[in-house]
PDB file of C-alpha atoms in Angstrom:
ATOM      1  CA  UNK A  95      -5.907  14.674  44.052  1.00  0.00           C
ATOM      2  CA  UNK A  96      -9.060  13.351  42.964  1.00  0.00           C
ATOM      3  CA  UNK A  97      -8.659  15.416  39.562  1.00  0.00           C
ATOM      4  CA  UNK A  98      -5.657  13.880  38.846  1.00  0.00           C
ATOM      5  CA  UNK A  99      -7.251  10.748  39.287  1.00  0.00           C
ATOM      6  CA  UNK A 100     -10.185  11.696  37.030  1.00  0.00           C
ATOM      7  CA  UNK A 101      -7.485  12.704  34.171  1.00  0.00           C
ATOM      8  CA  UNK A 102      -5.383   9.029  34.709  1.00  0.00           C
ATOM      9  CA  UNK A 103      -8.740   7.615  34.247  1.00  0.00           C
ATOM     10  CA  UNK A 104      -9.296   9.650  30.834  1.00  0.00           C
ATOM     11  CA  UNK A 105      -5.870   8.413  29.697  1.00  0.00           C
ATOM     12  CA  UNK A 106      -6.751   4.320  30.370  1.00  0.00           C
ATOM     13  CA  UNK A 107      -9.809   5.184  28.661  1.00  0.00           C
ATOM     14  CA  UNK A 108      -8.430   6.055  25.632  1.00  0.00           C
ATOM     15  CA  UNK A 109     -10.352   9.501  25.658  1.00  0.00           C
ATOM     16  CA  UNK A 110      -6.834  11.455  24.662  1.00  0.00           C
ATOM     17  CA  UNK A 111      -6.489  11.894  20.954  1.00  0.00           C
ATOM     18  CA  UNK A 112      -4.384   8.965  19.610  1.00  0.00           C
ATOM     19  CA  UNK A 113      -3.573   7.549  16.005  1.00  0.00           C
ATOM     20  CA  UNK A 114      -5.701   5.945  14.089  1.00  0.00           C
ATOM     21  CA  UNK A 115      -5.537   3.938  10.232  1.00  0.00           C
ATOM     22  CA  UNK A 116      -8.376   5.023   8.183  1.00  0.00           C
ATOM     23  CA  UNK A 117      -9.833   2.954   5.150  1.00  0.00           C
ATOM     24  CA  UNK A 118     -10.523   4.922   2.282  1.00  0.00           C
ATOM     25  CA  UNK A 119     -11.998   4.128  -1.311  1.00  0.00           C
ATOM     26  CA  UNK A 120      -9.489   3.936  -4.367  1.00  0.00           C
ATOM     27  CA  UNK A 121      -7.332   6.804  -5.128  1.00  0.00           C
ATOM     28  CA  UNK A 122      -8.819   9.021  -2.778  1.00  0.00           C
ATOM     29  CA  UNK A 123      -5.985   9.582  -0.147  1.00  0.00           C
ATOM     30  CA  UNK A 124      -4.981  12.701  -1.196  1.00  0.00           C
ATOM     31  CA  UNK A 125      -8.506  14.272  -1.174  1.00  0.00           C
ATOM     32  CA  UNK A 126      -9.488  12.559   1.593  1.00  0.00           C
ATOM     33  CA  UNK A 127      -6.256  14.410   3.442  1.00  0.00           C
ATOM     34  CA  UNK A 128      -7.267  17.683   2.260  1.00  0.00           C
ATOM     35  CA  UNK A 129     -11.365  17.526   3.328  1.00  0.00           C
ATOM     36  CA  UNK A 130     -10.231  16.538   7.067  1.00  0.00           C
ATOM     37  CA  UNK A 131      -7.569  19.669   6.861  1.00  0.00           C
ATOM     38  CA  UNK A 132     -10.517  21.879   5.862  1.00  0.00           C
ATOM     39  CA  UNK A 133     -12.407  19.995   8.886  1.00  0.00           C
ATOM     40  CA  UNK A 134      -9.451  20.746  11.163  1.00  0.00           C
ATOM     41  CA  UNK A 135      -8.628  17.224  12.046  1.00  0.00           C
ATOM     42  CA  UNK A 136      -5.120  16.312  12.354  1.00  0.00           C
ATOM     43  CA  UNK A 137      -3.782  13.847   9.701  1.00  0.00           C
ATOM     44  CA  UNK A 138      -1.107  11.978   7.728  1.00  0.00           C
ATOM     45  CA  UNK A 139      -1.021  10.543   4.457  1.00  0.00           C
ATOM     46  CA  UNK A 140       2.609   9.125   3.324  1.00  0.00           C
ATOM     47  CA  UNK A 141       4.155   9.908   0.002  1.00  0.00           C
ATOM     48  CA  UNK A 142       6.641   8.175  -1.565  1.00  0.00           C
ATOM     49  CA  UNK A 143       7.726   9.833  -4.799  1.00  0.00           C
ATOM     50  CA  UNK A 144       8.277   7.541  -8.172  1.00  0.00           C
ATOM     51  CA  UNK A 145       8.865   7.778 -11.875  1.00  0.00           C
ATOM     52  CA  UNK A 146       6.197   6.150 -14.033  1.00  0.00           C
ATOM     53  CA  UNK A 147       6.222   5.404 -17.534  1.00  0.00           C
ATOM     54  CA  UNK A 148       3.063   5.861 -19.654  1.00  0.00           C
ATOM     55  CA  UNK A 149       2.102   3.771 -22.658  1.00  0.00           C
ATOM     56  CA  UNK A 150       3.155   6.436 -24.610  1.00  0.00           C
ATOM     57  CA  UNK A 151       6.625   6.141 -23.438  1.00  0.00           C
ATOM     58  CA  UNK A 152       6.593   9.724 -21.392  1.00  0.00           C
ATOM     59  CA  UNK A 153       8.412   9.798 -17.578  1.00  0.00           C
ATOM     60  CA  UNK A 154       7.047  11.570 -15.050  1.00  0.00           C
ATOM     61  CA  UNK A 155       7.457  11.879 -10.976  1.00  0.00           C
ATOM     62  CA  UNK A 156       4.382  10.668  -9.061  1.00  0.00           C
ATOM     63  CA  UNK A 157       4.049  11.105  -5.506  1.00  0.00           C
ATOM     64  CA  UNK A 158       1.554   8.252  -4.463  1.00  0.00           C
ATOM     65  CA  UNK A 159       0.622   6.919  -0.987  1.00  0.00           C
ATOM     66  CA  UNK A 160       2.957   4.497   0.798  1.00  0.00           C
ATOM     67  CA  UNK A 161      -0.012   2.439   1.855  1.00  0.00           C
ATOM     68  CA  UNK A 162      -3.029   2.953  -0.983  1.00  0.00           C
ATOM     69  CA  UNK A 163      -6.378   2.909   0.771  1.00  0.00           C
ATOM     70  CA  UNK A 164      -5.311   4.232   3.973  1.00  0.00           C
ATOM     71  CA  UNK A 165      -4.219   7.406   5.568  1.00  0.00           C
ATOM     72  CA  UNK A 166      -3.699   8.002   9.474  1.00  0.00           C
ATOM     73  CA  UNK A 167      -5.375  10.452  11.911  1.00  0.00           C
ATOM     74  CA  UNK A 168      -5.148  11.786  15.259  1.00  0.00           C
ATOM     75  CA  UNK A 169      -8.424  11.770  16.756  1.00  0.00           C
ATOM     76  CA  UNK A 170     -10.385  11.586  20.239  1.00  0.00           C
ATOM     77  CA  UNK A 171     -12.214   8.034  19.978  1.00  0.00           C
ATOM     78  CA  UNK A 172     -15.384   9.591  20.411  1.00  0.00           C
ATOM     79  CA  UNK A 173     -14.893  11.969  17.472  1.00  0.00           C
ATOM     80  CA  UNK A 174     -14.903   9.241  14.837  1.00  0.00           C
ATOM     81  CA  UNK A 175     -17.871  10.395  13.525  1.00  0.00           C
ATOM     82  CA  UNK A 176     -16.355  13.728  12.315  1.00  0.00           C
ATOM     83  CA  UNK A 177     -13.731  11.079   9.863  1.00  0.00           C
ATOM     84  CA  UNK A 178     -16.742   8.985   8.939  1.00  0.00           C
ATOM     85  CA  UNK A 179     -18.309  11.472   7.485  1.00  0.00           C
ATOM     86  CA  UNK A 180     -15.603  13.225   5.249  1.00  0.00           C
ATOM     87  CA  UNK A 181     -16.878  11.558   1.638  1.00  0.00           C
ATOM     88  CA  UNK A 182     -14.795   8.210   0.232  1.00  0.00           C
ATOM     89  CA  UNK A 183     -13.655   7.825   3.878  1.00  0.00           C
ATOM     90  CA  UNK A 184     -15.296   3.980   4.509  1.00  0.00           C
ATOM     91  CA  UNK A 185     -14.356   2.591   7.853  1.00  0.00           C
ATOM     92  CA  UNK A 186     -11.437   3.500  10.830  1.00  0.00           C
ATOM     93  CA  UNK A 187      -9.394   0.473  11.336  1.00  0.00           C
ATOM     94  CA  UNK A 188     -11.160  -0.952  14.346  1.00  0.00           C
ATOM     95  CA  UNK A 189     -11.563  -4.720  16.757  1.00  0.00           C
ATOM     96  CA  UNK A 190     -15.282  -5.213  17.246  1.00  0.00           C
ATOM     97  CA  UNK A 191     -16.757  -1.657  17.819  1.00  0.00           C
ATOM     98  CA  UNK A 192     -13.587   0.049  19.102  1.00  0.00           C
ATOM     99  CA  UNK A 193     -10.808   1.677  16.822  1.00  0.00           C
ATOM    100  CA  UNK A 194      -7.374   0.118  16.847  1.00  0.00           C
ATOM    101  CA  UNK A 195      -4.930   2.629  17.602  1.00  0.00           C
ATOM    102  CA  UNK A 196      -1.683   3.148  16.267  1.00  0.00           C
ATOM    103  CA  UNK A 197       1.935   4.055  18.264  1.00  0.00           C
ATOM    104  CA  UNK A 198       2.671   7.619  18.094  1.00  0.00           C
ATOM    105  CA  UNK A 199       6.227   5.928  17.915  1.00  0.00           C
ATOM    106  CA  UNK A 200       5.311   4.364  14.431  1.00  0.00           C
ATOM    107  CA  UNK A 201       3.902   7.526  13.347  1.00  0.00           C
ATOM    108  CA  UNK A 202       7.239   9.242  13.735  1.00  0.00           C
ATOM    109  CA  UNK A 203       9.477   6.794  12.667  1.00  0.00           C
ATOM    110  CA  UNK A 204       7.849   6.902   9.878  1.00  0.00           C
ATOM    111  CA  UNK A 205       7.426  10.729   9.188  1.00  0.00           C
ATOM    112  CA  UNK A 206      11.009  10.495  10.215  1.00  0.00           C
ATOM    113  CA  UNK A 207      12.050   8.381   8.092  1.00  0.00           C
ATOM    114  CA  UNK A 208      10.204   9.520   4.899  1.00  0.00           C
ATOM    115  CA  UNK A 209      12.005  12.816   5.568  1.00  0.00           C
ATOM    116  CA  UNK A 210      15.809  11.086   5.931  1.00  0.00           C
ATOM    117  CA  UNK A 211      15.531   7.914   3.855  1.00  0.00           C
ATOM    118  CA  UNK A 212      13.813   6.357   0.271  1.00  0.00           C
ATOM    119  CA  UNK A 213      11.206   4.463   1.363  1.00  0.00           C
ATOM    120  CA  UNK A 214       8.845   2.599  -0.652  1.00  0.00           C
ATOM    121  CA  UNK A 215       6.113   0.328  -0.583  1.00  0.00           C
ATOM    122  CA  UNK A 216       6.992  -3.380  -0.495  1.00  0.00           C
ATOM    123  CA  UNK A 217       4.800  -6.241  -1.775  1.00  0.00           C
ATOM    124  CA  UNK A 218       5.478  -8.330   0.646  1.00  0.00           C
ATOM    125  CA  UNK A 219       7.023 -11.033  -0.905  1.00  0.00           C
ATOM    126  CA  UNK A 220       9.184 -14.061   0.607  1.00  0.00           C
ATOM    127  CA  UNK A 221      11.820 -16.230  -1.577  1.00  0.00           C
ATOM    128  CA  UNK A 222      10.094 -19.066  -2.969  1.00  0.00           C
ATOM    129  CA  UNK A 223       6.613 -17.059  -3.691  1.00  0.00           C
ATOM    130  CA  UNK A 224       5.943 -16.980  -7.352  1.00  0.00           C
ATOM    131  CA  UNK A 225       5.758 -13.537  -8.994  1.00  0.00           C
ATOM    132  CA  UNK A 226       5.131 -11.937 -11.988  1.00  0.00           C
ATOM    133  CA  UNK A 227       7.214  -9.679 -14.031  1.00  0.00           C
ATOM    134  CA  UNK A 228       5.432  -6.628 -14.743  1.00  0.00           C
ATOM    135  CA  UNK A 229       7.620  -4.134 -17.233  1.00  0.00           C
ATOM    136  CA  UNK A 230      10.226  -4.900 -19.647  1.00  0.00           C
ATOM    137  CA  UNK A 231      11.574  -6.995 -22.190  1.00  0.00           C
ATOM    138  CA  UNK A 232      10.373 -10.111 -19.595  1.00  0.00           C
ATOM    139  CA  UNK A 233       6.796  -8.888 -19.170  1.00  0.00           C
ATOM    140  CA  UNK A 234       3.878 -11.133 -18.109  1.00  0.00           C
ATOM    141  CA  UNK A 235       6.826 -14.481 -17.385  1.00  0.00           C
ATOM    142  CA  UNK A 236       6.236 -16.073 -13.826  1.00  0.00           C
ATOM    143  CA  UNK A 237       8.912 -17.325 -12.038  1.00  0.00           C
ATOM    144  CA  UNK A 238      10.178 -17.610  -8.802  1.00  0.00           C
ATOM    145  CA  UNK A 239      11.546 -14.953  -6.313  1.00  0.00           C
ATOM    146  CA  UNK A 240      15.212 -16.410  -5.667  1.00  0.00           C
ATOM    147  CA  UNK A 241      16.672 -13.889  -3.328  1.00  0.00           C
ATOM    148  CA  UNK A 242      17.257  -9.990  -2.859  1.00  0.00           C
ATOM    149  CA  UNK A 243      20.240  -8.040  -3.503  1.00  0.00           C
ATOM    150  CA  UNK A 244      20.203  -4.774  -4.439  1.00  0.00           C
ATOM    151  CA  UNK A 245      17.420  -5.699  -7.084  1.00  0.00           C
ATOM    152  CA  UNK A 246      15.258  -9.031  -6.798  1.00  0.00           C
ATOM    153  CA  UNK A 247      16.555 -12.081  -8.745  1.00  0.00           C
ATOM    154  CA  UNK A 248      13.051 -13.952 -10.427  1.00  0.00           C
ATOM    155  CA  UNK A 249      14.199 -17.327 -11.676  1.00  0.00           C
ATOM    156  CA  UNK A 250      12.236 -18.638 -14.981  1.00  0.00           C
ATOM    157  CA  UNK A 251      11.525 -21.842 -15.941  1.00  0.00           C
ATOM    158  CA  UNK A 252      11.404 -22.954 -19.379  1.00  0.00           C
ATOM    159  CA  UNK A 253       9.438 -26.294 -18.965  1.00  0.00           C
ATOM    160  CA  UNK A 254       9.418 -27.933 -22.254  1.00  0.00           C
ATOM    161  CA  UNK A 255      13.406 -28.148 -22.318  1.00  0.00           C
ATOM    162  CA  UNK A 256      13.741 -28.293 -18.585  1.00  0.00           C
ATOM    163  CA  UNK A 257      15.913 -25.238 -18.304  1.00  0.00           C
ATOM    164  CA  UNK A 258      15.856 -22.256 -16.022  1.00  0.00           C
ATOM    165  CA  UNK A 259      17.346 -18.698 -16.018  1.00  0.00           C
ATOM    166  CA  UNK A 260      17.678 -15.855 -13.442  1.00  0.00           C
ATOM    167  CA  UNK A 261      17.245 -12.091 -14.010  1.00  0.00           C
ATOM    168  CA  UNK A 262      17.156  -9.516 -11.433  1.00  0.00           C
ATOM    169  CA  UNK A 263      14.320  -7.086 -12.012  1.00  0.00           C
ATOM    170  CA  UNK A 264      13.254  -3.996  -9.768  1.00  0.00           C
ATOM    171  CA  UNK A 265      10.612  -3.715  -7.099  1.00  0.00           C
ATOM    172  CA  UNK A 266       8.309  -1.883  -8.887  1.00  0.00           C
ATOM    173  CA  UNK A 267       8.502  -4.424 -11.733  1.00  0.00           C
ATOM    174  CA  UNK A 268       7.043  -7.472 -10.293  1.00  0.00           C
ATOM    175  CA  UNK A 269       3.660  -8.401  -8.020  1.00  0.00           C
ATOM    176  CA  UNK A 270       2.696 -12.037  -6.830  1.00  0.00           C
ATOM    177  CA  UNK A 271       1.739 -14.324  -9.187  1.00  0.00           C
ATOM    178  CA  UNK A 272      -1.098 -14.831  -7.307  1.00  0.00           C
ATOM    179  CA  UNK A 273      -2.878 -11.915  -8.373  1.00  0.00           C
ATOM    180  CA  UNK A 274      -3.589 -13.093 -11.564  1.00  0.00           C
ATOM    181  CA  UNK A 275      -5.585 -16.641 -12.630  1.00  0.00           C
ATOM    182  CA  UNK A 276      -3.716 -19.591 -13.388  1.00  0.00           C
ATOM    183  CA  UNK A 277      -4.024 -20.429 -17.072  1.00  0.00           C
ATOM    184  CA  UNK A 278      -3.067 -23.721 -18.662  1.00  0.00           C
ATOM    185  CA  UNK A 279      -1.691 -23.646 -22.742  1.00  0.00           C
ATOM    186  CA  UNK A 280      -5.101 -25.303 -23.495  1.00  0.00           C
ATOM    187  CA  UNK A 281      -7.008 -22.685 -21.921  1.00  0.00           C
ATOM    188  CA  UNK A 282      -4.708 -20.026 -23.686  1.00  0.00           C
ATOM    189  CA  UNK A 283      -4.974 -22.109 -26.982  1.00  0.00           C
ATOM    190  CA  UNK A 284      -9.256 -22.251 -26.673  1.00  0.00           C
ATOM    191  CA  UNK A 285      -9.678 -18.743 -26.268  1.00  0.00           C
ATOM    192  CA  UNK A 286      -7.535 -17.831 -29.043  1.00  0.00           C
ATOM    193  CA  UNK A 287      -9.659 -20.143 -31.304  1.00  0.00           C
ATOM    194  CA  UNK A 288     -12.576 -18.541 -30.084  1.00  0.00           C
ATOM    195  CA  UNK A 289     -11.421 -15.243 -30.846  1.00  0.00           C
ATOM    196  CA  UNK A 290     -10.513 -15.908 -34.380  1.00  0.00           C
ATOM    197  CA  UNK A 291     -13.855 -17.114 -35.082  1.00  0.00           C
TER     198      UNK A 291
END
């Protein structure tokens, strides 16, 4: 009896292996993944496959990480140190000193549903944010995100004549406006100027 109650007491702990999101430098999910296999340390990194374009108008499939920066892994607490030190690894997602842990539920949902359905990452946007059109004809106008079909409609304004227009663009071809400075036709006007001197 009393060793049952020492193992209940492990489990409120937290001292069972459990979940956890870890923080990693740029572009270094996928070796990041493959140092803590060599280290024996259960992880995950999602993949979402896409086709990107190159500037010199080539296709090809990319399989990049549903969340960039982070990977998952299933870890004792008190073996953190073991995931610290795999190189370009910079924190475990923690409160304070202790690590957050994530819901072996979400963990399979998601494997689960990388496996079944197309999922891909999402910026996050809301109607009403202002975004920025990224590829196409329409690249580099900001607008505003009107609603979502089966593609996102970006409404532009033309200010000078008062009009407006929508277009529906893809996902992958806009980001928040935000992202980028705010630049008045002065500013714009200046610089050029200043180039061409």
């Amino acid at each position: 009896m009393e060793e049952g109650n020492a193992i209940g007491l492990q489990l409120i702990a937290g001292k069972t292996p459990r979940w956890y999101a870890v923080f990693t430098m740029a572009r270094h999910e996928k070796k990041i993944a493959w140092h803590l296999g060599q280290r024996e340390i259960e992880s995950f990194l999602p993949l979402y496959k896409t086709k990107h374009r190159w500037k010199n108008r080539c296709t090809v499939a990319l399989e990049l990480p549903l969340f960039p920066n982070y990977l998952f892994v299933r870890i004792d607490p008190r073996e953190r140190l073991g995931v610290l030190s795999v190189p370009s690894v910079v924190s475990i997602v923690s409160i304070g000193r202790e690590p957050l842990a994530v819901a072996d539920q979400y963990i399979t949902g998601l494997r689960d549903g990388l496996l079944t359905n197309r999922i891909e990452p999402h910026p996050g946007l809301d109607v009403g944010d202002r975004v920025r059109i990224t590829r196409g004809a329409m690249a580099d106008m900001i607008g505003v995100l009107d609603r979502q079909k089966n593609a996102f409609r970006v409404v532009l304004s033309l200010e000078m004549i008062g009009r407006s227009v929508a277009a529906e663009v893809d996902l992958a071809d806009i980001e928040p406006a935000d992202a980028i400075p705010k630049r008045s036709a002065k500013h714009a006007f200046l610089n050029s100027r200043a180039g061409s001197s």
